[in-house]
Tab-separated table of C-alpha atoms and ligand atoms in Angstrom:
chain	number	residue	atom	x	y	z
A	300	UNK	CA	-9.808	-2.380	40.408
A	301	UNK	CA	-9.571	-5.593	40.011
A	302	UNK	CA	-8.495	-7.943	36.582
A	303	UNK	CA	-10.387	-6.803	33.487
A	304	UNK	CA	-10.021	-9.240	30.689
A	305	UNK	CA	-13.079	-7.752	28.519
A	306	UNK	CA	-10.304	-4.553	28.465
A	307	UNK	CA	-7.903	-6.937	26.518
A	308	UNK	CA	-10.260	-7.191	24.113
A	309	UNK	CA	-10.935	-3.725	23.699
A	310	UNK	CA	-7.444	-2.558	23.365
A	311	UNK	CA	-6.540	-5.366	20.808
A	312	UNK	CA	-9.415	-4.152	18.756
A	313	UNK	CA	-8.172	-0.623	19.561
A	314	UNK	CA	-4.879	-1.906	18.180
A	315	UNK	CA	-5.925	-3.179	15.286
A	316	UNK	CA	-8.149	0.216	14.230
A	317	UNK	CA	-4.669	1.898	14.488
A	318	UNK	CA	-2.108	-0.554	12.838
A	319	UNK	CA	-4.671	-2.471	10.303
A	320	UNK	CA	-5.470	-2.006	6.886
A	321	UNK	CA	-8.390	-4.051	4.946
A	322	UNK	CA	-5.823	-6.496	3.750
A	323	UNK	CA	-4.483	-6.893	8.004
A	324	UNK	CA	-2.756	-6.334	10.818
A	325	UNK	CA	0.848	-3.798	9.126
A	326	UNK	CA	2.662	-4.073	12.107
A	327	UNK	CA	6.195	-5.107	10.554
A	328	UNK	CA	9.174	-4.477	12.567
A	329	UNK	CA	11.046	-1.537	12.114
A	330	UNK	CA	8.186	1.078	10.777
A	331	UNK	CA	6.373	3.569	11.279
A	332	UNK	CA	3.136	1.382	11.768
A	333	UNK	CA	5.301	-0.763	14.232
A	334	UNK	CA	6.286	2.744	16.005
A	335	UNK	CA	3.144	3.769	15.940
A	336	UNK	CA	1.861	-0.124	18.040
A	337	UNK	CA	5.033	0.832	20.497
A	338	UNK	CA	3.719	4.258	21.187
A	339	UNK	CA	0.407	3.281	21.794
A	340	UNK	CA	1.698	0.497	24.245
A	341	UNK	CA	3.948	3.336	25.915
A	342	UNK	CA	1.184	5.475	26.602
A	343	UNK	CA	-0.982	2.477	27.968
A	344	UNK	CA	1.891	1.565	30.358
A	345	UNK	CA	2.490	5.775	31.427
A	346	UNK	CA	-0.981	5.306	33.018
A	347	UNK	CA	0.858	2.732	36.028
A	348	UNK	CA	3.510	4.951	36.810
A	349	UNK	CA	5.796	1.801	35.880
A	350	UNK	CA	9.521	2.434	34.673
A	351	UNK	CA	10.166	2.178	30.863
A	352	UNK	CA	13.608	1.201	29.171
A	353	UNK	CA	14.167	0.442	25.136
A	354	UNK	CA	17.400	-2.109	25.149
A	355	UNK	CA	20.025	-2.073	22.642
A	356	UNK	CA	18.844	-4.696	20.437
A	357	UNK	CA	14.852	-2.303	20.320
A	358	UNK	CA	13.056	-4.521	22.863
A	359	UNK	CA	11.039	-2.582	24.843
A	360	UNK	CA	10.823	-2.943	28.836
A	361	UNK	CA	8.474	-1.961	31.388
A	362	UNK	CA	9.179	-2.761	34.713
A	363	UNK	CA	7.392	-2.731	38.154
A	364	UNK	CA	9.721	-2.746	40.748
A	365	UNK	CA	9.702	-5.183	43.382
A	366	UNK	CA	10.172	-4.990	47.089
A	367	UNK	CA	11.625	-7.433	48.101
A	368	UNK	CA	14.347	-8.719	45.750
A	369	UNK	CA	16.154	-7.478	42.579
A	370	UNK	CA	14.368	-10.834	40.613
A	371	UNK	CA	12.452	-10.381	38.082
A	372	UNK	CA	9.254	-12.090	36.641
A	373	UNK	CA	9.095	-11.389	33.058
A	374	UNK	CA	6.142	-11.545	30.446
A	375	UNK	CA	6.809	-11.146	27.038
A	376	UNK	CA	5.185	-11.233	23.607
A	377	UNK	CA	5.971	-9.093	20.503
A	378	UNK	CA	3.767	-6.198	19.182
A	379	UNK	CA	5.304	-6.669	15.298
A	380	UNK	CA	3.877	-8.937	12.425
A	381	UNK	CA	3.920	-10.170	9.418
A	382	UNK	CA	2.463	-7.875	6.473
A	383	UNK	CA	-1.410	-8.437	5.847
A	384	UNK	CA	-1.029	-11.193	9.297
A	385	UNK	CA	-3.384	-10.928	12.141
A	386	UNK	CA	-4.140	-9.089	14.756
A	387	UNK	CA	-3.718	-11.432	17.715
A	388	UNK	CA	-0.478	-12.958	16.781
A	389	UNK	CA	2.450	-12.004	19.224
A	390	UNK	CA	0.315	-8.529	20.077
A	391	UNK	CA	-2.264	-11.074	22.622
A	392	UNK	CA	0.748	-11.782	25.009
A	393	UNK	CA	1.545	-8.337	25.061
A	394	UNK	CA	-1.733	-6.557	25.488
A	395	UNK	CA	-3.046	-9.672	28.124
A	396	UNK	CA	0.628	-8.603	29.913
A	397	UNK	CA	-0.691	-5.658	30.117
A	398	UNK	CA	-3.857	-6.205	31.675
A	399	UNK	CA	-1.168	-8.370	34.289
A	400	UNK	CA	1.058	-5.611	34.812
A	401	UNK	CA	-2.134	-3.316	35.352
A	402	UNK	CA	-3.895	-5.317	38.127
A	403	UNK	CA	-0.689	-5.724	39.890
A	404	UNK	CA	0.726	-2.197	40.065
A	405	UNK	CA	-2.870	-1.576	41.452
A	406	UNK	CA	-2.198	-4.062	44.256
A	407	UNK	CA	1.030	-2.264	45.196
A	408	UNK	CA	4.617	-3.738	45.448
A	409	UNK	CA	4.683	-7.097	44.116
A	410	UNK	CA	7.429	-9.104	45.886
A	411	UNK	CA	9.628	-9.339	42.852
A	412	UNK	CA	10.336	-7.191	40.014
A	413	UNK	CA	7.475	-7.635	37.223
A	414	UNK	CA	8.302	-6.862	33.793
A	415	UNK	CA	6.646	-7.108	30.795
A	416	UNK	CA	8.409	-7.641	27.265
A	417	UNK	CA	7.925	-6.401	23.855
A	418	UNK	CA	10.251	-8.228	22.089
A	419	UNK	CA	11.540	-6.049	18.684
A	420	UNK	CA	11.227	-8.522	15.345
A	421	UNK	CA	9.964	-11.211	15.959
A	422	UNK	CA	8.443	-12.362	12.906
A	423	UNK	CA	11.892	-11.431	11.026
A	424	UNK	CA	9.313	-9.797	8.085
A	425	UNK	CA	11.249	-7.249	6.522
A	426	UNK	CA	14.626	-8.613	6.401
A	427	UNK	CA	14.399	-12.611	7.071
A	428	UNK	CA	15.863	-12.774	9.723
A	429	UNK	CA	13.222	-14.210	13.326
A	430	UNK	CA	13.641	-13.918	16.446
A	431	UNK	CA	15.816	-10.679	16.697
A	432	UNK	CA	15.124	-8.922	20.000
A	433	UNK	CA	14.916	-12.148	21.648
A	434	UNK	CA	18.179	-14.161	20.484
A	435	UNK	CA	20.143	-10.843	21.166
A	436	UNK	CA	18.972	-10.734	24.944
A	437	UNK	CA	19.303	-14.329	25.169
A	438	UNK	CA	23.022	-14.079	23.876
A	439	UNK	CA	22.583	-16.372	21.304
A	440	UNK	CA	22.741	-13.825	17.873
A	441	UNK	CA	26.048	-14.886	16.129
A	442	UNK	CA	25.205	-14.101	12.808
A	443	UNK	CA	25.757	-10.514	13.146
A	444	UNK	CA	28.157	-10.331	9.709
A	445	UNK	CA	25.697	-11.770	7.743
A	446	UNK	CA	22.869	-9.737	9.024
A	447	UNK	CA	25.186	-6.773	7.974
A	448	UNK	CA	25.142	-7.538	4.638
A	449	UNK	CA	20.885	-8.172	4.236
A	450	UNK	CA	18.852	-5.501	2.512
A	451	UNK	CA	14.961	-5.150	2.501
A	452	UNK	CA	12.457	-5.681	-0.727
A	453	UNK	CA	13.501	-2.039	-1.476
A	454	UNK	CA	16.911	-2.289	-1.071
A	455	UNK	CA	17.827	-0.597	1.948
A	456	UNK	CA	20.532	-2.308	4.658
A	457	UNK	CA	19.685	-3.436	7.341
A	458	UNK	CA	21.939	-1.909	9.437
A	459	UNK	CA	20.777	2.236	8.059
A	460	UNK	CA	17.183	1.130	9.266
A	461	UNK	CA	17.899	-0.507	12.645
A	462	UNK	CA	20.384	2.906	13.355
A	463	UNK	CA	17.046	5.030	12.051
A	464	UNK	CA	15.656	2.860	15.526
A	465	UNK	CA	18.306	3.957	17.523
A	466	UNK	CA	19.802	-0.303	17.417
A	467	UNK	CA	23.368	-0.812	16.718
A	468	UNK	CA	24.206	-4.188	15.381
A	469	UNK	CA	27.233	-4.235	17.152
A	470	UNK	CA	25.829	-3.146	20.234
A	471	UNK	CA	22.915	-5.729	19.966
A	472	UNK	CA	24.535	-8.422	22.391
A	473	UNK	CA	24.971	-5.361	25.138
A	474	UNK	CA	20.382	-6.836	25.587
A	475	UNK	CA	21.474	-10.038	27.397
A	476	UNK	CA	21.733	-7.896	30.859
A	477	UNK	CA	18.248	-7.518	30.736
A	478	UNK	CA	18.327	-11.226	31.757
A	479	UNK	CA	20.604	-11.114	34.325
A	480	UNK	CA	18.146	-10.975	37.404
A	481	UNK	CA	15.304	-13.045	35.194
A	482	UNK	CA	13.906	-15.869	38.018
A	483	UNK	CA	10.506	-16.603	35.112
A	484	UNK	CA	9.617	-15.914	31.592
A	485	UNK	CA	5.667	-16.491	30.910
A	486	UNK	CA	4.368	-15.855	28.129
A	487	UNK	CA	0.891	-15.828	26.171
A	488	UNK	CA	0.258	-17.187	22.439
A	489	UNK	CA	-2.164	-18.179	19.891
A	490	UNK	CA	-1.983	-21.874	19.101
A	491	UNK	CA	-1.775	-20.842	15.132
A	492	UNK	CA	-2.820	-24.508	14.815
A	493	UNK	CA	-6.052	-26.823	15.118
A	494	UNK	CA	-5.468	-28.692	18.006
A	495	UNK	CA	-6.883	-26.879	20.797
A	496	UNK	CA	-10.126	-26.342	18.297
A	497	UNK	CA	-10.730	-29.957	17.409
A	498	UNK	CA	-10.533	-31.006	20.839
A	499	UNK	CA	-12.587	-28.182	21.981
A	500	UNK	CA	-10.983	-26.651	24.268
A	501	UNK	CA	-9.524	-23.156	25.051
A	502	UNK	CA	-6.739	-23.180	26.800
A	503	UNK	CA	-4.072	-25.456	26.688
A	504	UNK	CA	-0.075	-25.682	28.303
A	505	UNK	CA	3.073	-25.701	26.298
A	506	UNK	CA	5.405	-28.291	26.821
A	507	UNK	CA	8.332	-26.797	24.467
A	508	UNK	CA	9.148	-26.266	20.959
A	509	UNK	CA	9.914	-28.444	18.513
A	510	UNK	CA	13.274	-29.539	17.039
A	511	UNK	CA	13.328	-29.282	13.635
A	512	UNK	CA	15.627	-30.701	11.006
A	513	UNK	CA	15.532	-29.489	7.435
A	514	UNK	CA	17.162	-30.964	4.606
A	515	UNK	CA	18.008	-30.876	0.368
A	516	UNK	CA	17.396	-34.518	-0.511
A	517	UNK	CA	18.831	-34.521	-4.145
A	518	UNK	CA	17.691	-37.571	-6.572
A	519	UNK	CA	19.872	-37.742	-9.108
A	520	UNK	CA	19.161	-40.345	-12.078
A	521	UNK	CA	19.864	-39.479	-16.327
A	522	UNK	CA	18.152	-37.027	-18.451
A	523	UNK	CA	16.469	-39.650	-21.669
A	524	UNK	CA	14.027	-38.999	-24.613
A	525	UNK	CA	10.514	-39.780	-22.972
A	526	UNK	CA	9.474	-41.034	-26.004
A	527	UNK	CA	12.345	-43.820	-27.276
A	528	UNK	CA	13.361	-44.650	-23.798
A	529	UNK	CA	11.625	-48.029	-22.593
A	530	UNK	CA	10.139	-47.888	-18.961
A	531	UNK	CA	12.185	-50.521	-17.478
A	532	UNK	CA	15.483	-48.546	-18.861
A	533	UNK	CA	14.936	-45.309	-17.451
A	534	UNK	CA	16.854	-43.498	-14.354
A	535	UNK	CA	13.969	-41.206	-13.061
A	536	UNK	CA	15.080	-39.101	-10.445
A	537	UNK	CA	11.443	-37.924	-9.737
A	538	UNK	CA	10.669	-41.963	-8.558
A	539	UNK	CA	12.698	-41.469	-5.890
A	540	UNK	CA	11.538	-38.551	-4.734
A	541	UNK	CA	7.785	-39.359	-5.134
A	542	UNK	CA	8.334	-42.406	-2.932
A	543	UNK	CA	9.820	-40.508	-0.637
A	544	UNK	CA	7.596	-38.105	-0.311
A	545	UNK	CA	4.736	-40.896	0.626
A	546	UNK	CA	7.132	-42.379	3.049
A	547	UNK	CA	8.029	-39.551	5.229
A	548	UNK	CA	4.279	-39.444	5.542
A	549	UNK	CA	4.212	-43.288	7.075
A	550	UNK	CA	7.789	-42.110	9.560
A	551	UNK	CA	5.778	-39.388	11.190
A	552	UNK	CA	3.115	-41.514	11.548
A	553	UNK	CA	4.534	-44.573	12.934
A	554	UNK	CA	6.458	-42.136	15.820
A	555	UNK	CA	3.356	-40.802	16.295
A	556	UNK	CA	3.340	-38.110	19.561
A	557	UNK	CA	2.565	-34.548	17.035
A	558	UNK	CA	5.924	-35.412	14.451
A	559	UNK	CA	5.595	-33.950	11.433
A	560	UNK	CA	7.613	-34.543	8.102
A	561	UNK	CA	6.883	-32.324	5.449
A	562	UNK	CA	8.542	-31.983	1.621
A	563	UNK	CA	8.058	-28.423	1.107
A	564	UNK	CA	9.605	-28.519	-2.351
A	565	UNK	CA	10.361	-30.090	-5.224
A	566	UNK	CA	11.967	-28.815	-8.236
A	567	UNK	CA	13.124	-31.323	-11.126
A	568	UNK	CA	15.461	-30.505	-14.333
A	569	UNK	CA	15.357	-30.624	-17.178
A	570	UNK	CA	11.490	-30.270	-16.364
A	571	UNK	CA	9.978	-30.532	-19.881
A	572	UNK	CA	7.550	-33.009	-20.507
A	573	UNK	CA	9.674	-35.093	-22.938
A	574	UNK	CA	12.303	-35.957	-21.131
A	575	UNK	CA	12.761	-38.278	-18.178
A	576	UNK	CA	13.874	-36.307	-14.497
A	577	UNK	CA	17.701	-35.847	-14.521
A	578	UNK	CA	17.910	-34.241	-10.872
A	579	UNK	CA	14.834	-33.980	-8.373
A	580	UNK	CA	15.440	-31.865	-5.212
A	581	UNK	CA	13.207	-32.427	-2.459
A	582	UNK	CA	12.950	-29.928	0.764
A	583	UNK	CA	12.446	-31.967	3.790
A	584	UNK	CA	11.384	-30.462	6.784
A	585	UNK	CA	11.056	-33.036	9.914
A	586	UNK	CA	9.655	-31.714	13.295
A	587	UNK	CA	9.907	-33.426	16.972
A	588	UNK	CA	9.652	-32.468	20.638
A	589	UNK	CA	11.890	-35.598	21.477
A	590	UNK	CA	15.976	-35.198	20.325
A	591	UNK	CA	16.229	-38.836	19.953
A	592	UNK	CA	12.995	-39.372	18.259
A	593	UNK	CA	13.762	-36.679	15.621
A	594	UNK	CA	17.347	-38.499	14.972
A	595	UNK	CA	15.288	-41.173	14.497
A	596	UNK	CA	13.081	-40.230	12.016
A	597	UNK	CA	16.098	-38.581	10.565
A	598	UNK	CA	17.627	-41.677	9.638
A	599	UNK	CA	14.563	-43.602	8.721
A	600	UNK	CA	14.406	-41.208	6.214
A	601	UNK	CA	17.635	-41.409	4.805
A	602	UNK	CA	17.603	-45.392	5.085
A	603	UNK	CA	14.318	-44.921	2.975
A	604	UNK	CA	15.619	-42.569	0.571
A	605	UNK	CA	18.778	-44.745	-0.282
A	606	UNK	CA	16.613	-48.143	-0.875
A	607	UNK	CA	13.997	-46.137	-3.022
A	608	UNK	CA	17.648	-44.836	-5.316
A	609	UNK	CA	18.263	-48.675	-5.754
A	610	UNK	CA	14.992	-49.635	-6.969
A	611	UNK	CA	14.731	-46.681	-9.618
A	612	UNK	CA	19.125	-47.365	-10.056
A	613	UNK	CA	19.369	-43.352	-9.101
A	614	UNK	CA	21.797	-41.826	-7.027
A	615	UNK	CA	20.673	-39.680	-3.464
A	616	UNK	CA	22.462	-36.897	-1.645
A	617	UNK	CA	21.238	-35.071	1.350
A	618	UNK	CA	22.324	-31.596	2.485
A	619	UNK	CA	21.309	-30.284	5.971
A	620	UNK	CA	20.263	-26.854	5.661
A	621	UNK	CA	19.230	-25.682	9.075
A	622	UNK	CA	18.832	-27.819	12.364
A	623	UNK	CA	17.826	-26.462	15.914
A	624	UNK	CA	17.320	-28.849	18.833
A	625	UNK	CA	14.217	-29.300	20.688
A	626	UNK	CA	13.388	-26.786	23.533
A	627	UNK	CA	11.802	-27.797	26.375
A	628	UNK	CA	10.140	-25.490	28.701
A	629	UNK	CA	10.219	-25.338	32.481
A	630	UNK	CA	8.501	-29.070	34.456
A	631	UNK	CA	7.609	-26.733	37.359
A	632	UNK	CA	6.186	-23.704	35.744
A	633	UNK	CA	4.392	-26.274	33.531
A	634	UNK	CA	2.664	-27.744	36.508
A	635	UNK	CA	1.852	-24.776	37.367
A	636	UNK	CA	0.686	-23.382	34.291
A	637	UNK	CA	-1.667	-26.848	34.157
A	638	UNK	CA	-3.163	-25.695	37.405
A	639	UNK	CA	-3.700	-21.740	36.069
A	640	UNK	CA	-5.286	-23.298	32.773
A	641	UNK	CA	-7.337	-25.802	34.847
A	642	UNK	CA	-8.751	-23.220	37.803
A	643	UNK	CA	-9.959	-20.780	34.551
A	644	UNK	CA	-10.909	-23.515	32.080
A	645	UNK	CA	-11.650	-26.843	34.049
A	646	UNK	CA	-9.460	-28.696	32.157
A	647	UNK	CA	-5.815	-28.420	30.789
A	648	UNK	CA	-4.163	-30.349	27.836
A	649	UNK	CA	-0.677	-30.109	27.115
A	650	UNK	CA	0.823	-29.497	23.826
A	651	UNK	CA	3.835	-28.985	22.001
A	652	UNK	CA	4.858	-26.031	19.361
A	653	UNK	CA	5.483	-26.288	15.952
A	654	UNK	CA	6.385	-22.913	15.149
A	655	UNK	CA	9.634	-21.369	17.324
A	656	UNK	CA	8.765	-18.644	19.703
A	657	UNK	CA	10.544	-16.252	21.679
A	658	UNK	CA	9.960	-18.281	24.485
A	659	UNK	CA	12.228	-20.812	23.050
A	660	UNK	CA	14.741	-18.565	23.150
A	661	UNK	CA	14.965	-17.005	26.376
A	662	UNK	CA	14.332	-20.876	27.505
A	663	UNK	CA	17.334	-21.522	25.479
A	664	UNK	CA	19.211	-18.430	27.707
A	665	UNK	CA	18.274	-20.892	31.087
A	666	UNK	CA	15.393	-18.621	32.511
A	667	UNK	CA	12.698	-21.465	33.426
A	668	UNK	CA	10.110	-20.669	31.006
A	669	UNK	CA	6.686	-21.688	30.090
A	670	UNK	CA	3.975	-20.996	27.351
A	671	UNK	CA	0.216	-20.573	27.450
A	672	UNK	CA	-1.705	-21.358	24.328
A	673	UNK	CA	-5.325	-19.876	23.173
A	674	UNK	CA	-7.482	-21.575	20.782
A	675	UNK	CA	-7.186	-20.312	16.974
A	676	UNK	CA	-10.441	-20.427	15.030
A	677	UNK	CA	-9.771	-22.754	11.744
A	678	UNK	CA	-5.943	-23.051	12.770
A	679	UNK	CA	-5.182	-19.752	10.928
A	680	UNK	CA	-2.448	-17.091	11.678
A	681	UNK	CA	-0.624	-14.731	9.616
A	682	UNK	CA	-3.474	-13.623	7.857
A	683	UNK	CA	-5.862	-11.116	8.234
A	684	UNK	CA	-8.286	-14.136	8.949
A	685	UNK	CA	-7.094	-15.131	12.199
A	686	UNK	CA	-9.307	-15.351	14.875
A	687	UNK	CA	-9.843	-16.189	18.240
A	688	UNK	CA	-13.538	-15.960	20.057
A	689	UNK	CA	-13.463	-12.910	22.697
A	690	UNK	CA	-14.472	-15.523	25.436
A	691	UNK	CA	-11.156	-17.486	24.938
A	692	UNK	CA	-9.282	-14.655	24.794
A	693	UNK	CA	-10.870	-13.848	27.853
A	694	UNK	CA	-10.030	-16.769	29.624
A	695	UNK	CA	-6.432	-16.420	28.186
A	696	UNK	CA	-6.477	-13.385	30.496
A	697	UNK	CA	-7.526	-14.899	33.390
A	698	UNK	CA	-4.832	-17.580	32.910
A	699	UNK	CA	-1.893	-15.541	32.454
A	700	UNK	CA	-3.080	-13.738	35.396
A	701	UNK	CA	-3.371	-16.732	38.025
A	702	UNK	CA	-0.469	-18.723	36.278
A	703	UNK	CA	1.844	-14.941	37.076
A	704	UNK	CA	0.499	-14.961	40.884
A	705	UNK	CA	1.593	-18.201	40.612
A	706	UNK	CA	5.205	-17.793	39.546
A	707	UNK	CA	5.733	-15.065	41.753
A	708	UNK	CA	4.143	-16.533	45.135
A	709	UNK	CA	6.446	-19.639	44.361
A	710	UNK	CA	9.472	-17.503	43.092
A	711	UNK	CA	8.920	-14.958	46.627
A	712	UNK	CA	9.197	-17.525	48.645
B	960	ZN	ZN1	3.922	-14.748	17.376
């Protein structure tokens, strides 16, 4: 038997009659409803007669063993998602897989070890905290103390319901063997974004995930009586951060290549409508693929946000809270991925991420990596009106497919 991408389709829709409700997809990490997604994958995988391993950190591993070398191509998504999301975020890459791991074990001994991925918590849902399966294999979890100390909506710790999953904090790290022998991580995603839409096109190539640099920009100027103080007298914090927020609008622009600078927030004190703003602070959020660029715009910024505090005679202070640099995925697996998305589609585009993927972490772990992106209908993900048309995600089959046959004729030889 040969590929079967209409079977993709099926078992996501299959998926979704088991783990969906009429508000969406209930698939949050660490569940019942997320068991209940894992089982279901188990049982799919039983059929291959393919080994299956949970790690310590709850990502779950089925692996096709190789004959000719311990290396491993791996293919990863996560089955887990955010409450009332969709049903093709994260769950695509691992159904497609699949379908991958499927057509191979029919074919008999691939030359390297295939294995697909399920990473465990991705979306972070339930206790805030992304990226968990992934950033424990790829050694990179450090913030095990705090993580000790978070507690879900209903109060329970986060350490009772991981041990209720058979995961041990401490033991978490103990998941970066499962990389040891990793030659290629591929992996399969939703764009969650317009791009691939208004250009019309289905498929398109990652090129990495963005660097991202978030600030508190803090305007400070004086409280005054908004009715006896004269315009030309008054220290209004909420000036400065107005301007701002127009200018970060024109920095994006001006460096151009998908940057995006976005004030998130603003919240101003005393906030009553007769007095001037005392204290404005703005949450910045500034997105690159390029390090230097992003500096760039980081500092255009702050140069802006100083000269707009000296025309309203206000004072500025900027906080970073969070930073991660720009990921770039693998130049040879992106060629090749081109080539996959091209023989399928007729023509490839390359793109960047905005959102942070597990890919970005196992890249970040120094296994060559590369992503595949499917057209989203409207741009829309984590809700239960995200969509994809069954003929992309057909395609999106197909792709992963040639762009694995690829990766392991290239990695085999
Ligand atoms: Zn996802």
């Amino acid at each position: 038997m040969a590929l079967d991408p209409s079977r993709t389709v099926a078992e996501l829709r299959e998926l979704r009659e088991l783990t969906a409700d009429e508000d969406g997809a209930q698939r949050v990490a660490w569940t019942d409803t997320w068991v209940r997604a894992k089982d279901w994958l188990s049982a799919k995988v039983a059929e291959l007669g393919v080994e299956e391993e949970t790690d310590e950190a709850g990502n779950q591993w089925f692996s096709l063993r190789g004959g000719e070398s311990d290396r491993a191509l791996l293919v990863g998504g996560h089955i887990d998602s955010v409450p009332n999301g969709g049903w093709l975020d994260g769950a695509l890459n691992v159904v497609a897989g699949l379908e991958v791991l499927r057509r191979l074990a029919e074919e008999g001994r691939p030359t390297l070890t295939v294995r697909l991925v399920n990473w465990a918590d991705e979306e972070g849902a339930r206790f805030g905290r992304s990226l968990f399966g992934s950033s424990a294999a790829a050694g990179s979890m450090n913030d095990q103390d705090e993580l000790r100390t978070r507690k879900d909506a209903g109060g329970e710790a986060l350490p009772d319901v991981l041990a209720r999953h058979g995961v041990d904090l401490d033991r978490a790290l103990d998941a970066r063997r499962q990389l040891e022998n990793a030659a290629a991580y591929l992996e399969l995603h939703i764009e969650q974004g317009p791009v691939l839409e208004s250009l019309d096109l289905p498929l398109g190539v990652v090129l990495g995930t963005f660097g991202v640099e978030r600030h508190q920009v803090t305007f400070r100027g004086q409280a005054a009586h908004a009715g006896s103080t004269p315009m030309d007298k008054r220290r209004d914090a909420l000036a400065g951060a107005a301007k701002l927020e127009l200018e970060i609008r024109e920095i994006a622009k001006r460096t151009g290549k998908g940057a995006v600078c976005t004030i998130g927030g603003v919240v101003t004190r005393p906030g009553i409508v007769t007095s001037v703003v005392e204290t404005a602070e703005c949450l910045l959020d500034q997105r690159h693929l390029d390090a230097t660029q992003l500096a760039e715009m980081l500092s255009n910024a702050e140069a802006a946000s100083r000269r707009f505090a000296q025309e309203e005679m206000v004072d500025v202070e900027w906080e970073r809270i969070w930073a991660i640099e720009p990921i770039l995925f693998d130049e040879r697996l992106i060629e090749l991925a081109d080539e996959a998305v091209t023989e399928v589609a007729g023509t490839s585009h390359r793109l960047p991420s905005g959102p942070l993927h597990d890919a970005a972490e196992i890249s970040r772990a120094g296994v060559p990596t590369v992503m595949l992106f499917v057209q989203s209908l409207r741009g829309l993900s984590h809700t239960k009106l995200e969509d994809t048309k069954p003929e992309h995600l057909e395609l999106s089959v197909q792709a992963l497919d040639r762009l694995a046959s690829k990766a392991l004729a290239e990695l085999g030889s």
